[in-house]
PDB file of C-alpha atoms and ligand atoms in Angstrom:
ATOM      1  CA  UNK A  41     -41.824 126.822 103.028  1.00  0.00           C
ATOM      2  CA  UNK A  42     -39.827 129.714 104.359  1.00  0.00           C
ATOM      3  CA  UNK A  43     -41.868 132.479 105.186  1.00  0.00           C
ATOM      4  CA  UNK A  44     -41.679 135.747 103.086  1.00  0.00           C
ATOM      5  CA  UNK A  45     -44.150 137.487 104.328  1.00  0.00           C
ATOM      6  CA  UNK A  46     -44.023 141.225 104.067  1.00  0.00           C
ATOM      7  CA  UNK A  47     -45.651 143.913 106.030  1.00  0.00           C
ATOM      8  CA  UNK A  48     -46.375 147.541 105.040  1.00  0.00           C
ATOM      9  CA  UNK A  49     -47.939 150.325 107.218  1.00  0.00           C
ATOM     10  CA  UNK A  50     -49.574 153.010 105.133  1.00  0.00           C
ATOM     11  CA  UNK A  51     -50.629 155.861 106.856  1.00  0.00           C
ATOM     12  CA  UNK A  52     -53.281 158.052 105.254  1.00  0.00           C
ATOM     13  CA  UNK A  53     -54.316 161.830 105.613  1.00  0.00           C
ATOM     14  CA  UNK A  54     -57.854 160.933 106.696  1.00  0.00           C
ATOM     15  CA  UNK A  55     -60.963 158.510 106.855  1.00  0.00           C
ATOM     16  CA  UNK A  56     -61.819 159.100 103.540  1.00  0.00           C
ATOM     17  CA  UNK A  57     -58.387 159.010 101.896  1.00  0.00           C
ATOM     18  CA  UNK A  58     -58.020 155.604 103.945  1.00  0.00           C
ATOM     19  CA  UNK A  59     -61.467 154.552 101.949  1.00  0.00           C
ATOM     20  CA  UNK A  60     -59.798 155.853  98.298  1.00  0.00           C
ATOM     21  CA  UNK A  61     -56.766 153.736  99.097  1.00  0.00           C
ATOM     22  CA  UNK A  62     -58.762 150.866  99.710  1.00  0.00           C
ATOM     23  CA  UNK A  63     -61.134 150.516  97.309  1.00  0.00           C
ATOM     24  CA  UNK A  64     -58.026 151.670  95.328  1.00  0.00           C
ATOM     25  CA  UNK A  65     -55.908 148.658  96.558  1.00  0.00           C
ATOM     26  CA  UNK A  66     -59.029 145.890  95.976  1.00  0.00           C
ATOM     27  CA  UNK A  67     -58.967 146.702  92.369  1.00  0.00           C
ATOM     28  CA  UNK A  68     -55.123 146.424  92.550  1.00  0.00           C
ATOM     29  CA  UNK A  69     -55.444 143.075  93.504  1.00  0.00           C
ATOM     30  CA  UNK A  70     -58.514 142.034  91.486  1.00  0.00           C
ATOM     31  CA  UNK A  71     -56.772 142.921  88.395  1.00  0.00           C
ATOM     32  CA  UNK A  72     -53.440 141.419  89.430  1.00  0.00           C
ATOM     33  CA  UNK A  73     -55.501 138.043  90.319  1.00  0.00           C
ATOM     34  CA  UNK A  74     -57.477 137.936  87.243  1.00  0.00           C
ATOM     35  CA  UNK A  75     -53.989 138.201  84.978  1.00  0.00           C
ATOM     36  CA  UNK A  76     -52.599 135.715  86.637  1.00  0.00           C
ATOM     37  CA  UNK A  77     -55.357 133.077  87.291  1.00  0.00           C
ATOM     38  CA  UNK A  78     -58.150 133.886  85.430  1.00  0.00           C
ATOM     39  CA  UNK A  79     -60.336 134.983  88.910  1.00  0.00           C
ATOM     40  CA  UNK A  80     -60.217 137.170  91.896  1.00  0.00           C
ATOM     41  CA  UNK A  81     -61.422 135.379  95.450  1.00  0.00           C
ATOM     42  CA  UNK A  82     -61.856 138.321  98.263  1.00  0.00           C
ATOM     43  CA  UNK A  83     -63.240 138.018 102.159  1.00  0.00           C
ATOM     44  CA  UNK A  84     -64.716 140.587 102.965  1.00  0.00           C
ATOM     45  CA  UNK A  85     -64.325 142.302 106.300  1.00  0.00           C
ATOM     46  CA  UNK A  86     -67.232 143.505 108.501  1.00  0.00           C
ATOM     47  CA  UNK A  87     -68.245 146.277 110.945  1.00  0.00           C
ATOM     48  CA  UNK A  88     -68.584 149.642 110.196  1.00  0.00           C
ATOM     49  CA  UNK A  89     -64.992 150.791 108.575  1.00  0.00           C
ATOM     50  CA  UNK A  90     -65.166 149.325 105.440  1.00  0.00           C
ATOM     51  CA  UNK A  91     -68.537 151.106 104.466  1.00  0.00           C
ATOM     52  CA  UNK A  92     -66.917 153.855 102.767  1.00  0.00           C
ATOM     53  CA  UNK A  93     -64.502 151.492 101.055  1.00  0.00           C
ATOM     54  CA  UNK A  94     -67.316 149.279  99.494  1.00  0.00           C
ATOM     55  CA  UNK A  95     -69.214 152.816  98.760  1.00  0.00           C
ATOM     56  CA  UNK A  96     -66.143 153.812  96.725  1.00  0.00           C
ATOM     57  CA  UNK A  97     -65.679 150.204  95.082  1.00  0.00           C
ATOM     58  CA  UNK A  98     -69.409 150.226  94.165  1.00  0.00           C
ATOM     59  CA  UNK A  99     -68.530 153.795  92.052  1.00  0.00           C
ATOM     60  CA  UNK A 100     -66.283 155.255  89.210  1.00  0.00           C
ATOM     61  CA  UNK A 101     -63.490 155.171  89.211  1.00  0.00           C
ATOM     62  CA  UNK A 102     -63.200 152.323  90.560  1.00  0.00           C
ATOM     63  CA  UNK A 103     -66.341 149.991  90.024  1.00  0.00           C
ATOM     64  CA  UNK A 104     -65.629 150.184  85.901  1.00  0.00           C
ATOM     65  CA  UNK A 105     -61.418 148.862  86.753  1.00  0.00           C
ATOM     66  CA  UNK A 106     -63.295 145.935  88.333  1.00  0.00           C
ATOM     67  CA  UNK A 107     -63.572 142.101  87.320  1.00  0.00           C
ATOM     68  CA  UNK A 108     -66.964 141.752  88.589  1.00  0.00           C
ATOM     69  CA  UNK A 109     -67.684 138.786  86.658  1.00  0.00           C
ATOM     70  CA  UNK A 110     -64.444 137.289  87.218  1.00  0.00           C
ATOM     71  CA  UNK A 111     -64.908 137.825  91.536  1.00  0.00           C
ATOM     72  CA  UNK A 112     -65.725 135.745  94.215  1.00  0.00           C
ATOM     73  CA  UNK A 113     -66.923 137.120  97.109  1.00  0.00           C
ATOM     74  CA  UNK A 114     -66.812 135.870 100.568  1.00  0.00           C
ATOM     75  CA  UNK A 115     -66.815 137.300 103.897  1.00  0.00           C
ATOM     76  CA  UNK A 116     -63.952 137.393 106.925  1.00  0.00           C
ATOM     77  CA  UNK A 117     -66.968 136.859 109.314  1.00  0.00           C
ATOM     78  CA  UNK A 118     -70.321 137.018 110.080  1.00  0.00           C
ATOM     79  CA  UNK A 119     -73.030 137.766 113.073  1.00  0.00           C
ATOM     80  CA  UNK A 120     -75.497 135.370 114.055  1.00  0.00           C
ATOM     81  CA  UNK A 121     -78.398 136.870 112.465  1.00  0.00           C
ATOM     82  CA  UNK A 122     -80.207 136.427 108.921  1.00  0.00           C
ATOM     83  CA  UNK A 123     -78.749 138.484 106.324  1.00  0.00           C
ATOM     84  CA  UNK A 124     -81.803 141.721 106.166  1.00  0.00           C
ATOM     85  CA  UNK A 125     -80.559 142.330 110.168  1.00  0.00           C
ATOM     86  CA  UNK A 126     -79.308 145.636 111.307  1.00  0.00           C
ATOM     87  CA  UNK A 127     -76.108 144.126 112.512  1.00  0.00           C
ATOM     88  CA  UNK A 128     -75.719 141.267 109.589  1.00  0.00           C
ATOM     89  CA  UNK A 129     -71.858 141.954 107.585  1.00  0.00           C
ATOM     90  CA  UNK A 130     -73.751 140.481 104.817  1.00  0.00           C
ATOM     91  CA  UNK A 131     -76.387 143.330 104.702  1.00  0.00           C
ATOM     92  CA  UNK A 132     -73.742 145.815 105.251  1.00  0.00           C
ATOM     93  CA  UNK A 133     -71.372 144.474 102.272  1.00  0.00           C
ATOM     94  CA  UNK A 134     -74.939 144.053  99.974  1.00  0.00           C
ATOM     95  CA  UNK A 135     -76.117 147.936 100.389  1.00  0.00           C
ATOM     96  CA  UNK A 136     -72.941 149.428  99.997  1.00  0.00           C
ATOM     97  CA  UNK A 137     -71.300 147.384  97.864  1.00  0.00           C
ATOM     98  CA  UNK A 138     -72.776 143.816  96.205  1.00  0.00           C
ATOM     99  CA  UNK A 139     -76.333 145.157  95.511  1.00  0.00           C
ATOM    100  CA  UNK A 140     -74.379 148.048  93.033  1.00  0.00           C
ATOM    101  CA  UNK A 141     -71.805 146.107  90.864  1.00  0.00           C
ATOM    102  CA  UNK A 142     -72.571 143.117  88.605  1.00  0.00           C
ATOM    103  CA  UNK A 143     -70.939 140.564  90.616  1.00  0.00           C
ATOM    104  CA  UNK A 144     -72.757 137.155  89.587  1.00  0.00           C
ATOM    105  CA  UNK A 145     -75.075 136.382  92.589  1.00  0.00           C
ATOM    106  CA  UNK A 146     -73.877 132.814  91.673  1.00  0.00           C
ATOM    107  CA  UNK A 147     -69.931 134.021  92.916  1.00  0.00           C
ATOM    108  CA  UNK A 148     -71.125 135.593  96.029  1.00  0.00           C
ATOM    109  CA  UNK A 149     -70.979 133.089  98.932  1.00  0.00           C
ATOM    110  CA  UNK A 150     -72.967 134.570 102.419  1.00  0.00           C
ATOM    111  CA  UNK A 151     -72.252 132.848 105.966  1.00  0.00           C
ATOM    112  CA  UNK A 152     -75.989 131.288 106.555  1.00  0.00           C
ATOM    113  CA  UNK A 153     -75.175 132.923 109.994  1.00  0.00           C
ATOM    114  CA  UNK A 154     -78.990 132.315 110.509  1.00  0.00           C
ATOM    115  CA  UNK A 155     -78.787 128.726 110.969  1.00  0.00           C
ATOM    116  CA  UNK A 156     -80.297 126.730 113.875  1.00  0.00           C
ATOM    117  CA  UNK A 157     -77.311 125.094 114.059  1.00  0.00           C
ATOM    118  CA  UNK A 158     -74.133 127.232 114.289  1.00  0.00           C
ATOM    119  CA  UNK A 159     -71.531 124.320 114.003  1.00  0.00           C
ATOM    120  CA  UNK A 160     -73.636 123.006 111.033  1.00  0.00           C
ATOM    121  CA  UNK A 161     -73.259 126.599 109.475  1.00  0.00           C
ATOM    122  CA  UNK A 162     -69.465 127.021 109.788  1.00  0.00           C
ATOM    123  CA  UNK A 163     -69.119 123.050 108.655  1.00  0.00           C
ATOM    124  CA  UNK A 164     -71.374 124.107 105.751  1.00  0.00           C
ATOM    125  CA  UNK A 165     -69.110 127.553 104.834  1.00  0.00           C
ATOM    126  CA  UNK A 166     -66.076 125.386 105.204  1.00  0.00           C
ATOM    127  CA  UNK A 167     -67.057 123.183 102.682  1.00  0.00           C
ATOM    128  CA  UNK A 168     -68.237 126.017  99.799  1.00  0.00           C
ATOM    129  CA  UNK A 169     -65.349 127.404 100.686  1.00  0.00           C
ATOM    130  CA  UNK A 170     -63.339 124.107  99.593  1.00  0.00           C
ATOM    131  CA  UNK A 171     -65.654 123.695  96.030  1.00  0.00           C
ATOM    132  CA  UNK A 172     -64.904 126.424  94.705  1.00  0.00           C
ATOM    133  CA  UNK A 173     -61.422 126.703  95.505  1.00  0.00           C
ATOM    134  CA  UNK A 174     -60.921 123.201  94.649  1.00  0.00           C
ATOM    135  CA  UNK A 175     -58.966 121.998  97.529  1.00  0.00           C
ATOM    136  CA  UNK A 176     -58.808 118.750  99.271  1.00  0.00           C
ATOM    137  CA  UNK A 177     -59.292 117.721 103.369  1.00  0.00           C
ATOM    138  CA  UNK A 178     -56.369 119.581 105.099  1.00  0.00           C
ATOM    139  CA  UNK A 179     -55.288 121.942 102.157  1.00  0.00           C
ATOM    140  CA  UNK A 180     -56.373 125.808 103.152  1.00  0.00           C
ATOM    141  CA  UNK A 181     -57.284 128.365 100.665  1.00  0.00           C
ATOM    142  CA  UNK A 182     -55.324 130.770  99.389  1.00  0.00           C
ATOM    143  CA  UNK A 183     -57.591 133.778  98.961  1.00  0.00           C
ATOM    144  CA  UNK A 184     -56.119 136.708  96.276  1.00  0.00           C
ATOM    145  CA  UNK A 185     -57.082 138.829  99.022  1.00  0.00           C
ATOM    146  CA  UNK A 186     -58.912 139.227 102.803  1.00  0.00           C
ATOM    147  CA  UNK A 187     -59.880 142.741 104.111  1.00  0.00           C
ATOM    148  CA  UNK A 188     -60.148 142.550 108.167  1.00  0.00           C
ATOM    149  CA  UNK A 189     -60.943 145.923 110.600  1.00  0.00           C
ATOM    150  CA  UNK A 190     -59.776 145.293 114.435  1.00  0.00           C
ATOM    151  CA  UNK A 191     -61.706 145.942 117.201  1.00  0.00           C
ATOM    152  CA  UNK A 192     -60.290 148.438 120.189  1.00  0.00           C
ATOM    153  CA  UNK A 193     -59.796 144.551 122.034  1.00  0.00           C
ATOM    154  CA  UNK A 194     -57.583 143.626 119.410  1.00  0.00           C
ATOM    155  CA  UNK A 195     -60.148 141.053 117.660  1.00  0.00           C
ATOM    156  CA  UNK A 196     -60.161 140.540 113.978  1.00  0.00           C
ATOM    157  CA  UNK A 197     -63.120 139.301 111.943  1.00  0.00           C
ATOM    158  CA  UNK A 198     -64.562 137.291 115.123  1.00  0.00           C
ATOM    159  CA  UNK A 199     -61.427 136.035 116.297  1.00  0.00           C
ATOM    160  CA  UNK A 200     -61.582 137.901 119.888  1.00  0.00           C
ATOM    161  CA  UNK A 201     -59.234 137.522 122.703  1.00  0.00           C
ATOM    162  CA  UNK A 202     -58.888 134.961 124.728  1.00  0.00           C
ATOM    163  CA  UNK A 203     -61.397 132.399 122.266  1.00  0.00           C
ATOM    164  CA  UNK A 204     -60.716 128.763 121.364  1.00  0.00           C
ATOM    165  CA  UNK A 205     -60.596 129.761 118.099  1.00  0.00           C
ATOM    166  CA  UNK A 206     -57.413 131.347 118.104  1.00  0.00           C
ATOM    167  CA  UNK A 207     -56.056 127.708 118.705  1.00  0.00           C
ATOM    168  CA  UNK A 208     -57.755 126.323 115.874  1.00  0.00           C
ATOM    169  CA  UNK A 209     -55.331 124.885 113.173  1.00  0.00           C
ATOM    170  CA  UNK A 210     -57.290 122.635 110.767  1.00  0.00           C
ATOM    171  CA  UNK A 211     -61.209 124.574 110.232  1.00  0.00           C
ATOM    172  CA  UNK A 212     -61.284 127.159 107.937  1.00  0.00           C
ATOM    173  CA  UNK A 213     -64.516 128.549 109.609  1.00  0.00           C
ATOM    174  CA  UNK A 214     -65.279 128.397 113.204  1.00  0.00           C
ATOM    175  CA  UNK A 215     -68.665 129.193 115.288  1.00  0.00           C
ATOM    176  CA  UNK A 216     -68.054 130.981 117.906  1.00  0.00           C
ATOM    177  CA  UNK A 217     -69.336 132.529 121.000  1.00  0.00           C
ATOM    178  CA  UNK A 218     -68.187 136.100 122.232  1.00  0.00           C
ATOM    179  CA  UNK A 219     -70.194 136.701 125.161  1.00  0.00           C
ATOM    180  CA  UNK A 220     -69.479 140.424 125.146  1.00  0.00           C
ATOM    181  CA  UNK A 221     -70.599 141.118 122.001  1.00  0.00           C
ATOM    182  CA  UNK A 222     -73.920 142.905 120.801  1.00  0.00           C
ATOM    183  CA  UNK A 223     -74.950 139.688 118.488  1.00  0.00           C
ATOM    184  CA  UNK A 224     -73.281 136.950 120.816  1.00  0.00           C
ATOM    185  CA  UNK A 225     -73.348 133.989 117.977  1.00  0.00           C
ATOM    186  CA  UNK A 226     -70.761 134.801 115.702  1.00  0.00           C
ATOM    187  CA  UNK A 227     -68.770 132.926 112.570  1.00  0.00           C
ATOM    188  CA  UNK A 228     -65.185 133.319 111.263  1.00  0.00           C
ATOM    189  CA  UNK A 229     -62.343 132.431 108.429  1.00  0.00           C
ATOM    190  CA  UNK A 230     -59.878 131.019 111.077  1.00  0.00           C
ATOM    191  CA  UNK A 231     -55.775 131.983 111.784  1.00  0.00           C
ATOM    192  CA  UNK A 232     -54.867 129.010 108.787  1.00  0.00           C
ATOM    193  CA  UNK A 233     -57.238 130.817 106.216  1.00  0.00           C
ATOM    194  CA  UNK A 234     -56.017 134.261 106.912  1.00  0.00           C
ATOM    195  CA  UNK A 235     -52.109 133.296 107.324  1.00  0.00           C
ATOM    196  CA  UNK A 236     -52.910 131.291 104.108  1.00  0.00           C
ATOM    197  CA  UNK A 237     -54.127 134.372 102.155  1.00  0.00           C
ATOM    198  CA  UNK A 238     -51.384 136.092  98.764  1.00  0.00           C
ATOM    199  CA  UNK A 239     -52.562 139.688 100.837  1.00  0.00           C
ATOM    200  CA  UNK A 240     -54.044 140.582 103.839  1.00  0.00           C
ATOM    201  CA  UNK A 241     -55.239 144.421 104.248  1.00  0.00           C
ATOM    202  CA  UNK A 242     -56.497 145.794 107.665  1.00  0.00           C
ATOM    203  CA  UNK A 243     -58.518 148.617 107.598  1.00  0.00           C
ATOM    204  CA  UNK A 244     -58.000 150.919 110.593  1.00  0.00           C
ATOM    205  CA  UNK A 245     -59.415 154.193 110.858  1.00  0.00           C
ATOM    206  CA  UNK A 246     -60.294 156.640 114.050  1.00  0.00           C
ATOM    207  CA  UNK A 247     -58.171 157.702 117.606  1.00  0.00           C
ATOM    208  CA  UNK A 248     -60.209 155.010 119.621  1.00  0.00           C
ATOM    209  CA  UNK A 249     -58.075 151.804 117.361  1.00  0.00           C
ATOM    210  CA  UNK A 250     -54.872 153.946 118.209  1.00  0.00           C
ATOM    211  CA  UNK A 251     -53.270 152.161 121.211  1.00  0.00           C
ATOM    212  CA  UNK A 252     -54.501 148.866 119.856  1.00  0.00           C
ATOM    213  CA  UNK A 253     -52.765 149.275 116.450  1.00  0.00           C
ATOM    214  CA  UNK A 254     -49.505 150.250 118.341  1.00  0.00           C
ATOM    215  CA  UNK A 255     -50.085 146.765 120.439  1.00  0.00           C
ATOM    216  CA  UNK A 256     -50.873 144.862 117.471  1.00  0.00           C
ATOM    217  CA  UNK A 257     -48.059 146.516 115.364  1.00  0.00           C
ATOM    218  CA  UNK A 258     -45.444 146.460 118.420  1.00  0.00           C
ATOM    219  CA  UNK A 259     -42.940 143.816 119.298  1.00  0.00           C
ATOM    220  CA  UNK A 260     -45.275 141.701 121.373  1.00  0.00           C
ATOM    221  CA  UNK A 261     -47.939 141.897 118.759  1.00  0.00           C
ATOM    222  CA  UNK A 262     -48.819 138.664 118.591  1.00  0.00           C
ATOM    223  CA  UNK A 263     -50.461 138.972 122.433  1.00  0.00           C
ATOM    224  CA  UNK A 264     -53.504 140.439 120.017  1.00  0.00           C
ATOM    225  CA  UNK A 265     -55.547 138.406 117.495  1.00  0.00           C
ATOM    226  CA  UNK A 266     -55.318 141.005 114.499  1.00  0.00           C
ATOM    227  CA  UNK A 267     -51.553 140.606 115.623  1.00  0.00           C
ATOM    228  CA  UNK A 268     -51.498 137.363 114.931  1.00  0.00           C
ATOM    229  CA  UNK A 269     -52.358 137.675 111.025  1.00  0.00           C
ATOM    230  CA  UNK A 270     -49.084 137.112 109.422  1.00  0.00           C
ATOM    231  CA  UNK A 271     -49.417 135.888 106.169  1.00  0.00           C
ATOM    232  CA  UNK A 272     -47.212 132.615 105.929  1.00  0.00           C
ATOM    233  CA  UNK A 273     -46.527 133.188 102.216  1.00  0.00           C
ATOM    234  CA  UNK A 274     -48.319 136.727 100.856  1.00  0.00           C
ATOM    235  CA  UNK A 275     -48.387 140.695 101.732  1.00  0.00           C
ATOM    236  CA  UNK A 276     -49.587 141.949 104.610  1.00  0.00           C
ATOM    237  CA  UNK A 277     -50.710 145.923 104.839  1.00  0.00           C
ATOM    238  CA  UNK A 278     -51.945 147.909 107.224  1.00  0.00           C
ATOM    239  CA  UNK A 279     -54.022 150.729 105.843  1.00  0.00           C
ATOM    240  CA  UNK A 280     -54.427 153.696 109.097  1.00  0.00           C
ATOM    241  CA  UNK A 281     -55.749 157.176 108.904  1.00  0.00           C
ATOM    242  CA  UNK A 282     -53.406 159.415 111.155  1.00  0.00           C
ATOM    243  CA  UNK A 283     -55.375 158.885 114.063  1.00  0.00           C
ATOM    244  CA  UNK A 284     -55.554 155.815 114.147  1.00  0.00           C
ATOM    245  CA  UNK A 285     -51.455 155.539 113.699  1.00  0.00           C
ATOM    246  CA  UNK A 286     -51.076 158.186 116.215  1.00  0.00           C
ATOM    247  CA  UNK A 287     -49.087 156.618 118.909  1.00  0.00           C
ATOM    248  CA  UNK A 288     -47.002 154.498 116.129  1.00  0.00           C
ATOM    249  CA  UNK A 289     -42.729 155.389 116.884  1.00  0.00           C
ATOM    250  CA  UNK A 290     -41.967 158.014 114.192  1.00  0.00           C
ATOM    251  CA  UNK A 291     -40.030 156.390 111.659  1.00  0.00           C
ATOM    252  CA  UNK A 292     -36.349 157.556 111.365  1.00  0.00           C
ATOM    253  CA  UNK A 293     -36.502 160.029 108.450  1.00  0.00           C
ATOM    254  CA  UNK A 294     -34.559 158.599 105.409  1.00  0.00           C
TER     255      UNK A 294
HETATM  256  C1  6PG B 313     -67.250 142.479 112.870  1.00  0.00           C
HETATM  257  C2  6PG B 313     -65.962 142.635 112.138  1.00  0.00           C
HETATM  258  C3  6PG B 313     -64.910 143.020 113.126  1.00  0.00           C
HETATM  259  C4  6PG B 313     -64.573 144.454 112.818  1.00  0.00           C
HETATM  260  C5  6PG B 313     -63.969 145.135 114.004  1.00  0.00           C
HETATM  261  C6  6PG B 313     -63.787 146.620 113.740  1.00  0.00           C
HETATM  262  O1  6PG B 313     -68.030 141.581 112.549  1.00  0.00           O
HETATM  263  O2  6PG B 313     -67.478 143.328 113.749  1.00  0.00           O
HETATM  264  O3  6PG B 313     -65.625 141.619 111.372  1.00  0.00           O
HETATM  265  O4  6PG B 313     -63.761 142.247 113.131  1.00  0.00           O
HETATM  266  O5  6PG B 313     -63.683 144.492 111.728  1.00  0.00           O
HETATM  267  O6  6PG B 313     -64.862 144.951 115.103  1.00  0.00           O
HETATM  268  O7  6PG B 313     -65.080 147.146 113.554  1.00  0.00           O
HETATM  269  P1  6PG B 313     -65.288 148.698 113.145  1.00  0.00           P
HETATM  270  O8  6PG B 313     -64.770 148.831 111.763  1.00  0.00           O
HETATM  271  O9  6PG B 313     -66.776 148.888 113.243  1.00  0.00           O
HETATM  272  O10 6PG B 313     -64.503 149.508 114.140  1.00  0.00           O
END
C-alpha cells in the first residue's frame, strides 16, 4: 500500500487555545467516524497535557457535538498502578473527562496496569483490543483516532528511547520497563498500532517540549520515538502552542 500519509503542524496562540483545538478536533473526528462507520474508536493519550483537552471535551460546546454512545475509548498507555493512583492515565482521563459524558462504561476499555503479571496484562489488552475491532492474528487496528503528548526525551505514550519496544512489529500492546521513570512498570499501543491509526494528533504544549519537537519534526526525526509515528495510511497533526513550536524554521511566507 503506498503510503499517503500526511502531516500538518498547527501552531496555536496558547495552552488553552491548543486545548479548544483539541477537544475541537476529537469531535471532528468522532463525527466524521460515526458517518462513515457507524462508531468512533479513540486512544487516549496520558500525562498531564491533555487535561485541559478532556476538561473541554467533557463541556459545551463540545460534549453535546459528541457520539458518546457511539465511542470507544481506549488509552495510548498506561502506568503500572491500579486505576484510583495519583499517577494512573486512567484516573486522569476518568476525572476530567469519562466520569462527565455518557460514554457506555461497557465501550470504555482501561489497561489493568495493576496486574501481577505485566506481560499477562498487555497479552490481555491486546486481545480486547482485537474483539472489538474484529480483527484476526496479525491484522492491526485501525483506530479513527490516537491522541499522544511527547516527553522532553522524545518518548510517546511509553515508547521511550532506546526500549525494545520500539522494535516491536507484531504486539499491539507491550509491557515495558523504563527505569527512569516515576512509576517504572509501564504499558503501551506499539509503533504498528499507532502507524496503523486513519489520524494521529500530538498534543504539545510549553517551552520545555521545544527543542524536542524541532528534533522530532526535523529531518532526522525518526532518531526520536514520537518521530517515529508516521501514519502508514491516515493524517498525522501536530497540535503546538507557540512555545512549544518556538525553535521550528519559520515557514517561507506565501
Ligand atoms: C505518559 C504519557 C506520555 C506523555 C508524555 C508527555 O504516560 O506519561 O503517555 O507519553 O504523553 O510524557 O507528558 P506531559 O503531557 O505531562 O508533558
Amino acid at each position: 500500500m503506498a503510503s499517503t500519509e500526511t502531516r500538518e503542524i498547527r501552531v496555536l496562540d496558547s495552552a488553552d487555545a491548543l486545548a479548544e483545538a483539541a477537544a475541537a478536533t476529537v469531535v471532528q473526528a468522532a463525527c466524521e467516524a460515526v458517518a462513515a462507520g457507524g462508531r468512533f474508536t479513540v486512544a487516549l493519550a496520558g500525562g498531564a497535557t491533555p487535561r485541559d483537552s478532556y476538561a473541554r471535551l467533557a463541556a459545551p460546546p463540545h460534549a453535546g457535538r459528541m457520539p458518546w454512545d457511539r465511542t470507544f475509548v481506549f488509552f495510548g498507555d498506561d502506568r503500572g498502578v491500579p486505576p484510583d493512583h495519583p499517577e494512573s492515565n486512567y484516573r486522569m482521563a476518568h476525572e476530567t473527562l469519562l466520569a462527565k459524558v455518557p460514554v457506555p462504561a461497557a465501550q470504555v476499555f482501561r489497561i489493568r496496569a495493576e496486574a501481577d503479571d505485566p506481560e499477562a496484562a498487555a497479552a490481555e489488552y491486546a486481545r480486547t483490543i482485537a474483539d472489538v475491532f474484529g480483527i484476526r492474528r496479525g491484522e492491526q487496528p485501525r483506530f479513527d483516532l490516537v491522541l499522544l503528548g511527547v516527553g522532553i526525551d522524545g518518548h510517546t505514550a511509553s515508547l521511550f528511547p532506546g526500549s525494545p519496544a520500539l522494535k516491536e512489529v507484531f504486539r499491539a500492546v507491550a509491557a515495558v520497563h523504563v527505569a527512569a521513570a516515576i512509576i517504572p512498570q509501564r504499558f503501551t499501543l506499539t509503533f504498528p498500532v499507532l502507524n496503523a491509526a486513519a489520524r494521529v494528533v500530538f498534543l504539545v504544549s510549553g517551552p520545555e517540549k521545544a527543542k524536542i519537537v524541532r528534533a522530532a519534526l526535523g529531518p532526522q526525526g525518526t532518531s526520536v520515538p514520537a518521530g517515529m509515528v508516521r501514519p502508514m495510511d491516515g493524517r498525522l497533526t501536530w497540535l503546538l502552542d507557540r512555545d512549544a513550536a518556538a525553535l521550528l524554521p519559520v515557514a517561507d511566507p506565501a
